Structure formats: C-alpha cells, structure tokens
Coordinates of C-alpha atoms and ligand atoms in Angstrom, one line a residue:
X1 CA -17.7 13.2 -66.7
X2 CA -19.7 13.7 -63.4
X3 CA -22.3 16.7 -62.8
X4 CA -19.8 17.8 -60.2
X5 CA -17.8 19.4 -62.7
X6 CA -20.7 22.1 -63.2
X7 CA -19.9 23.4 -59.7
X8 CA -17.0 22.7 -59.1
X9 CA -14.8 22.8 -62.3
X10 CA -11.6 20.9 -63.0
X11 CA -10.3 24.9 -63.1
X12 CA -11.7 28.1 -61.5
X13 CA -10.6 31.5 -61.0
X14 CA -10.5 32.2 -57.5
X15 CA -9.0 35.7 -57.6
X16 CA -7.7 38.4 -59.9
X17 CA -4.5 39.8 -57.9
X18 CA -2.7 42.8 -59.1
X19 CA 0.5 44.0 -57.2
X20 CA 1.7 47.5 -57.7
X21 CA 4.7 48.3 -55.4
X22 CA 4.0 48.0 -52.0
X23 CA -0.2 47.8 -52.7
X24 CA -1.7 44.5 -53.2
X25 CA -5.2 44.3 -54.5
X26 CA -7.3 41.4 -54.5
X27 CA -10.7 41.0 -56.4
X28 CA -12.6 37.7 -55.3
X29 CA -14.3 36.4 -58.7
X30 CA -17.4 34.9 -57.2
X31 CA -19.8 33.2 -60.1
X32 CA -22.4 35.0 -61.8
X33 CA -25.8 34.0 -63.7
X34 CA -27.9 31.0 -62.9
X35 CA -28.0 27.9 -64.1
X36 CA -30.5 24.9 -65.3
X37 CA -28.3 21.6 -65.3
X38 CA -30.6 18.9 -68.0
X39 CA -30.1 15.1 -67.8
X40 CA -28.7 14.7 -64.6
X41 CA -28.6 11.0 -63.8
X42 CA -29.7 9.9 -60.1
X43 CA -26.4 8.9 -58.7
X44 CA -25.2 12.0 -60.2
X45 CA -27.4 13.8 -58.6
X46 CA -26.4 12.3 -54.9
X47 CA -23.0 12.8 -56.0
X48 CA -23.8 17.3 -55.8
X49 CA -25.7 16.2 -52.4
X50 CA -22.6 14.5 -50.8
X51 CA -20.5 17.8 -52.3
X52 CA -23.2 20.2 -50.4
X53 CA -22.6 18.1 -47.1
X54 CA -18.5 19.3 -47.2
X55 CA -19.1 22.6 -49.7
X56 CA -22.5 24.0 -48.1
X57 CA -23.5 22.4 -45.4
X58 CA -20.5 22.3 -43.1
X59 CA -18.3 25.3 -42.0
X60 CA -16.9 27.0 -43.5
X61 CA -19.1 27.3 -46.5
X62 CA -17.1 27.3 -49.4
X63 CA -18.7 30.7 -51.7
X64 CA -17.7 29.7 -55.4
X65 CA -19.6 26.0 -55.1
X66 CA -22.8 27.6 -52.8
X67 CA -22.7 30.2 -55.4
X68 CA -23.5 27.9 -58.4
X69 CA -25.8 25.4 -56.5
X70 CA -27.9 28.1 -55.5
X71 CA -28.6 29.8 -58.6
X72 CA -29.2 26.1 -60.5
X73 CA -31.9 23.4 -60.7
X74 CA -31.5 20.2 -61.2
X75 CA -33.6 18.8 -63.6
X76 CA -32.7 14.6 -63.8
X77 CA -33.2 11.5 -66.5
X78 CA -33.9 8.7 -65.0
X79 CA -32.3 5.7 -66.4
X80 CA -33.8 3.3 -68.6
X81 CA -31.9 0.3 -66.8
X82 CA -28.6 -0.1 -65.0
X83 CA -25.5 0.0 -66.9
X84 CA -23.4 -3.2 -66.5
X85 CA -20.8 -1.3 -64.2
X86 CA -22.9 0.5 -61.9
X87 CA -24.0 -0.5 -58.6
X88 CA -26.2 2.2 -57.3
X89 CA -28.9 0.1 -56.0
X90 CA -26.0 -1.3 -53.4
X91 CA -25.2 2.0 -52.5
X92 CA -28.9 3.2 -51.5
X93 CA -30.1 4.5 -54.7
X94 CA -32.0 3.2 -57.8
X95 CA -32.1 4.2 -61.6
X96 CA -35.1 6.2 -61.1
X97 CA -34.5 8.1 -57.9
X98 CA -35.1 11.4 -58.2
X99 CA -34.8 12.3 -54.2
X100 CA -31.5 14.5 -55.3
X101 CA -33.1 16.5 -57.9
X102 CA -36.0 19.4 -58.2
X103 CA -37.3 17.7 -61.0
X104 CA -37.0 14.6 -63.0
X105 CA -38.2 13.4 -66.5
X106 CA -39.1 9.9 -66.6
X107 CA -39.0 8.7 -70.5
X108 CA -42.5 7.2 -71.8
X109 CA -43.4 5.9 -74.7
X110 CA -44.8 9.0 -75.8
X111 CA -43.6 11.8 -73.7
X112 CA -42.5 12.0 -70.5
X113 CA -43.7 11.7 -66.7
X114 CA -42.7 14.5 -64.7
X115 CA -41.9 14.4 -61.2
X116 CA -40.9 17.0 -58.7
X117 CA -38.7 16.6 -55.6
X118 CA -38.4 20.4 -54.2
X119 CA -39.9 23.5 -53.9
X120 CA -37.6 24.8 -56.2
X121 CA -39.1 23.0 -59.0
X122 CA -42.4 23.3 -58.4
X123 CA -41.6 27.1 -59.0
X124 CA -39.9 26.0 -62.3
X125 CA -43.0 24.5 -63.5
X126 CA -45.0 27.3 -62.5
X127 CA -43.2 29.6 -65.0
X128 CA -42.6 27.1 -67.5
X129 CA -46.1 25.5 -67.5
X130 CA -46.1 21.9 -69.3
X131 CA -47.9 21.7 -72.7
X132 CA -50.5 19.8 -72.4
X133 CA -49.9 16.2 -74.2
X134 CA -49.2 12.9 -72.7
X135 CA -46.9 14.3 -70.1
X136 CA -48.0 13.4 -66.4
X137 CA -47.1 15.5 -63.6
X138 CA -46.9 14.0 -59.8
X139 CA -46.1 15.2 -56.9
X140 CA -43.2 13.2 -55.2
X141 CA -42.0 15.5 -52.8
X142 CA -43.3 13.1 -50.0
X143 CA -43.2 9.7 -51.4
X144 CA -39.8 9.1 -53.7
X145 CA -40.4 6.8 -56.0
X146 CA -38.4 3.7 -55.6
X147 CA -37.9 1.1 -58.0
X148 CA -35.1 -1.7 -57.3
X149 CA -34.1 -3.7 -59.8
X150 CA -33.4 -7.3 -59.3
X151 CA -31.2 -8.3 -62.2
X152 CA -28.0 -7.1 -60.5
X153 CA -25.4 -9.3 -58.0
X154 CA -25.4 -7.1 -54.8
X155 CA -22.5 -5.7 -53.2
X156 CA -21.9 -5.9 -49.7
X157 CA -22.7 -3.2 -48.2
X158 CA -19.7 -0.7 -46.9
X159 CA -21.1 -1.1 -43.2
X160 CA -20.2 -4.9 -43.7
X161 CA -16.6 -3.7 -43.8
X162 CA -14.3 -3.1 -40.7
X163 CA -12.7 0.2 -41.6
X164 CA -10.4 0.8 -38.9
X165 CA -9.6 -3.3 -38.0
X166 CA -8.8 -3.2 -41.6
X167 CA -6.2 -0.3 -41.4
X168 CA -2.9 -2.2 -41.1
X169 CA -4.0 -4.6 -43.6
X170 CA -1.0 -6.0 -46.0
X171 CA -4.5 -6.2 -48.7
X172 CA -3.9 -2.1 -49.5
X173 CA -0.3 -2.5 -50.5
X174 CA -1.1 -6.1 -52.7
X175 CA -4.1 -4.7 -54.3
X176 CA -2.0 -1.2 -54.4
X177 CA 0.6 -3.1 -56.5
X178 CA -1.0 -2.0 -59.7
X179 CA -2.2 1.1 -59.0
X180 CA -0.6 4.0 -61.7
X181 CA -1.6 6.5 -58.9
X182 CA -2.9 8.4 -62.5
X183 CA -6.3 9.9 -60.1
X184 CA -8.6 9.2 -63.6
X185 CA -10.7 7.7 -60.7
X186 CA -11.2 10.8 -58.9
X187 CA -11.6 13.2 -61.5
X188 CA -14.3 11.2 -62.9
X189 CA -15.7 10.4 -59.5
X190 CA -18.9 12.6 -58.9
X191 CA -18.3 12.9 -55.2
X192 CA -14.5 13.5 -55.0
X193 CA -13.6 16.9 -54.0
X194 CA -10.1 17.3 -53.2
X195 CA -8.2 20.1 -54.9
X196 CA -4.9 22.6 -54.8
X197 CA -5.0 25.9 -54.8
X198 CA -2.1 27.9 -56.4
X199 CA -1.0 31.6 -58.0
X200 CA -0.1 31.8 -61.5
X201 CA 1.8 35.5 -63.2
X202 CA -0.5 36.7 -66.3
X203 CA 2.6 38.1 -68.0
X204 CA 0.5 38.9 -70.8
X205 CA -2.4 41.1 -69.0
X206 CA 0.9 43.3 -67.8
X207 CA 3.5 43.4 -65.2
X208 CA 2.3 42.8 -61.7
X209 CA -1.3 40.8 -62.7
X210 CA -1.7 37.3 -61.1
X211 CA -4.7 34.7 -60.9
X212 CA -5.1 32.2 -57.6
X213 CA -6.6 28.9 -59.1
X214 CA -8.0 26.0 -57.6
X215 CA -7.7 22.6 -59.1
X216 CA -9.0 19.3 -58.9
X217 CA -6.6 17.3 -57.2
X218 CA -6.9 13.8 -55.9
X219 CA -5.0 11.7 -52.4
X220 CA -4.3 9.1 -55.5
X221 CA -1.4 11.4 -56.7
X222 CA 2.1 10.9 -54.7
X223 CA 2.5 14.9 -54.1
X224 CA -0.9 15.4 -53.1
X225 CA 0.2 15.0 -49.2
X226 CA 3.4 16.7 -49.6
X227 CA 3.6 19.1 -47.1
X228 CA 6.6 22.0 -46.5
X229 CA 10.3 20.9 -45.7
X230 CA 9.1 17.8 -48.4
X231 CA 7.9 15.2 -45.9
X232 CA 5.2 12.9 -47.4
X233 CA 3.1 11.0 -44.7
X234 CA 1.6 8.7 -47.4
X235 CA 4.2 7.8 -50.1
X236 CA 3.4 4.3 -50.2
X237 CA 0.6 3.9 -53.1
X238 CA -0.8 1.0 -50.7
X239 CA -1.5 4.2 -48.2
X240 CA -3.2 6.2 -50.3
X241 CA -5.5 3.9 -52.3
X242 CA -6.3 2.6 -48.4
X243 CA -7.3 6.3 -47.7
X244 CA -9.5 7.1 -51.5
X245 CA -11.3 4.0 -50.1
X246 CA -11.1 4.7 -46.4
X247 CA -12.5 8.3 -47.2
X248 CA -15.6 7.5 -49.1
X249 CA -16.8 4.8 -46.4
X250 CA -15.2 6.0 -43.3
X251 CA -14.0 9.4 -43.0
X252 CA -16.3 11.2 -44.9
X253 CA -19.5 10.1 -43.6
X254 CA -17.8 10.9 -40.4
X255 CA -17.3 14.1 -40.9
X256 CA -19.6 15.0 -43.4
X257 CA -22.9 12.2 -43.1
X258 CA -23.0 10.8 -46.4
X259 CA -21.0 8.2 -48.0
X260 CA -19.1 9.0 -50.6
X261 CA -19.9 6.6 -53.0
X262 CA -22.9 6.7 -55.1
X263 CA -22.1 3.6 -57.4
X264 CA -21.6 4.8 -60.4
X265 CA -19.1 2.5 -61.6
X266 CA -16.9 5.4 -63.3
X267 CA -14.3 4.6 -61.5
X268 CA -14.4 0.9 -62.4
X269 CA -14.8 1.5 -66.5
X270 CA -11.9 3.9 -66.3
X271 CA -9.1 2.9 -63.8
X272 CA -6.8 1.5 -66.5
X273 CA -5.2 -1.5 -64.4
X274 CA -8.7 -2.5 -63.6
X275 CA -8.6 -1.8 -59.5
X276 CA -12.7 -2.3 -58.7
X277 CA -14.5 -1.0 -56.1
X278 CA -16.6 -3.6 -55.7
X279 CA -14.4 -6.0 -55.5
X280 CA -12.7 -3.9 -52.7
X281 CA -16.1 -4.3 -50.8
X282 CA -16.4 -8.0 -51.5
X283 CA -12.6 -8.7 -49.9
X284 CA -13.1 -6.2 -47.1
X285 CA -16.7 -7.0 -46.2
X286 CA -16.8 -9.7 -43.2
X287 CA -20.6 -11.0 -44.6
X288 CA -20.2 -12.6 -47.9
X289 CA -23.2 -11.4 -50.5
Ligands
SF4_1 S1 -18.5 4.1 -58.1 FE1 -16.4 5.0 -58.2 S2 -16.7 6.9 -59.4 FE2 -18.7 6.2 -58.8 S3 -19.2 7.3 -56.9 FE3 -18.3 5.3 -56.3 S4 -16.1 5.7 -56.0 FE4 -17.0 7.4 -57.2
SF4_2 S1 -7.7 5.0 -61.7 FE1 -6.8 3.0 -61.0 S2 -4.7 3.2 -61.5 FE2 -5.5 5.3 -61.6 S3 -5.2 6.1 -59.5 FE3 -7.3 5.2 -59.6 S4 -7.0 3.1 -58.8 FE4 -4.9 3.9 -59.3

C-alpha cells in the first residue's frame, strides 16, 4: 500500500458528535503526536508531494492531512533497481530521488549513504547524530542526485497526449469494456485522494453519540458521482476510467501543478483485468516512443 495511507487513512474520525435534545455538540478530532515515516520509496514520496499540492497547499487547507505532514519526516530507501512494473523514470523521477523526502538512506555495501533534502532533516540528524562507521553524509539540498536508468522501454510522456481532442474518444468505452469499476487502483494509488464523508450512530457509546468519517473513495466506483434526486453524470464505466486518467494528466495538474502519476506501477500489478496505464499513454500519445 502507498505512504499516502499514513496521512490520509483509508478511515478517519473526523468528529465525535453527541445530540442531547435540542443541543448539538461537535468535537473536531484533529491528530495528535508526531510522526517519523521509514522506508519511504521515491515515487512514494512524490506521491505525499502531489497530496500537499490539493491537501496543503491550495485553499482550503484540509487540517487532519496538514496536521500529520507537519508533525512527520520522511526518511526514504532508495531502490536498489526498478521493479519490472514501474515507470518512474517516465514520469520525472528515478529510483534514487530523494527530492521528496528530508532524508534518504542509500544502501552500501557496508552501511548506508545518507543524504538530506530539507531543513527538516538536517535538524533530525542533529539530534540523532550518525555513529560514526562507514556511513557518508552529503548534503543534497542543492544538487538532487539523479541517476536514470537505461534498462527500461520509455513511455510517452503524458504531454504527448491530447487530453481534451481525446475526450469523445470511442477508445474510453472499448478499453472501459473490462473494467470491474472495483477502485483497487485508486486505493493503492499513492496520489489518489478522493473520498466520502458520512455520519455513523455509536449505539454502543449510548443514545445520542455519532462519529462523521471520511473514506477513501474513488471516480472508478459507479456511485461515486451520484449526486441528490439520484442523477449520475458519469454512469458509463467508459466515462469514468476517461476521467481517473483525465485527472491525473489533465485536471489535476491544472488545478493543482503536479501530475498525478508518479509511476509506480501499483495500479498495473493490481487492476485484476489487466487495464495498464502505460499502455493508455502509448495509444493516446500522438509521438510513438
Ligand atoms: S502508476 Fe498507477 S498507482 Fe502508480 S502513481 Fe501512477 S496511476 Fe497511481
Ligand atoms: S483496478 Fe482495473 S478493473 Fe478495477 S477499477 Fe481500476 S481499472 Fe477498473
């Protein structure tokens, strides 16, 4: 599962709500504590910096995700070597980009390099000094450290692709044929964010005691556009696999900057009727890689 899930969980708590007679009292259940998130991968880590670009960085500011992000670090793995469904090089990244991260551990033969990418972690490593031993520390706040790999077959880029020429397209509803609308794609998806928010009764913390929740939800699901009175504007699956794909190359980084697609290739080991991203790229794009 993505690092996404760390800040924004499958699940929250967004409010204890308690309803006696006429008197309604709401208690907002912000996040508490800090946190130090290990391991974290470098498309992983792009995937919490597209997140901040909707969650933090545009208005309004959403408190239970800015809450988390600002009381953790990121502390990244770089990746020994590509796995054979990623594509993250295509999208703008590389196995060891740390660019998203305070600090990242690159694995030696005896130890590990450390490299730090904020201010943040520079603190971190001031009060958790390294042990001196075959760990190196740089300083790569200025210069990321890029490395691209050449054994993978490039994807064309989603600026190859004529979004909105390509709107109408008969291609959503053929390649949309298979699609199980299931959403594995954007649960697992480390930059998808969508979500529903509802109230559930606690009929076992007493009479009158409710919980609002948020969700993860996902524009893959038939009810997701639902709106009141029951009309659907996207029933067709064509129409909404034409707007999971439309969102992470189009809309999104319209809105919001980035792209939202870090090439993982989660979504491609897990979609069960094998619907590819990269394969969406290669019919769409208009230059042939
Ligand atoms: S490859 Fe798939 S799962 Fe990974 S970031 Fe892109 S859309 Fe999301
Ligand atoms: S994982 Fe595959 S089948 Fe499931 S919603 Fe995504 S594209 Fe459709």
């Amino acid at each position: 599962m993505p690092v996404k899930e760390v800040f924004f969980p499958p699940t929250e708590r967004l409010m204890a709500i308690e309803i006696a007679g006429q008197q309604v009292d709401l208690q907002e259940t912000l996040p508490q504590g800090r946190l130090v998130v290990f391991g974290v991968r470098p498309c992983d880590a792009r995937g919490v910096k597209v997140l901040d670009a909707a969650f933090v960085e545009t208005s309004p500011v959403d408190p239970y995700y800015a809450a988390r992000r600002k009381s953790a670090i990121l502390i990244g793995l770089a990746c020994h070597q590509m796995h054979p469904g990623c594509f993250c090089t295509s999208m703008g990244l590389s196995p060891v980009d740390g660019r998203d991260m305070d600090l990242m551990l690159v694995e030696l033969e005896r130890g590990y390099l450390v490299q730090v990418f904020s201010d943040k972690g520079e603190e971190f490593l001031e009060l958790h000094p390294l042990v001196p031993g075959p760990a190196v520390y740089l300083d790569h706040r200025e210069e990321p450290a890029l490395i691209q790999p050449a054994n993978k077959p490039a994807v064309p880029s989603p600026a190859a692709v004529p979004w909105l020429k390509r709107f109408e397209d008969p291609y959503w509803e053929e390649m949309a044929e298979r699609c199980l609308s299931c959403r594995v794609c954007a649960y697992a998806c480390p930059t998808c964010r969508c979500f529903a928010v509802r109230d559930e009764a606690l009929p076992a913390s007493g009479p009158g005691k409710y919980e609002r929740i948020r969700c993860w939800d996902s524009c893959a699901g038939e009810n997701y556009r639902r709106i009141a009175g029951g009309h659907n504007p996207r029933p067709q699956n064509g129409q909404r696999l034409r707007n999971r794909f439309m969102c992470k190359f189009y809309y999104y980084p319209q809105q919001y900057g980035p792209q939202a697609c870090t090439g993982c290739g989660r979504c491609i080991e897990l979609c069960p009727v094998n619907i590819d991203i990269t394969e969406v790229l290669r019919d769409l794009a208009e230059v042939e890689v």
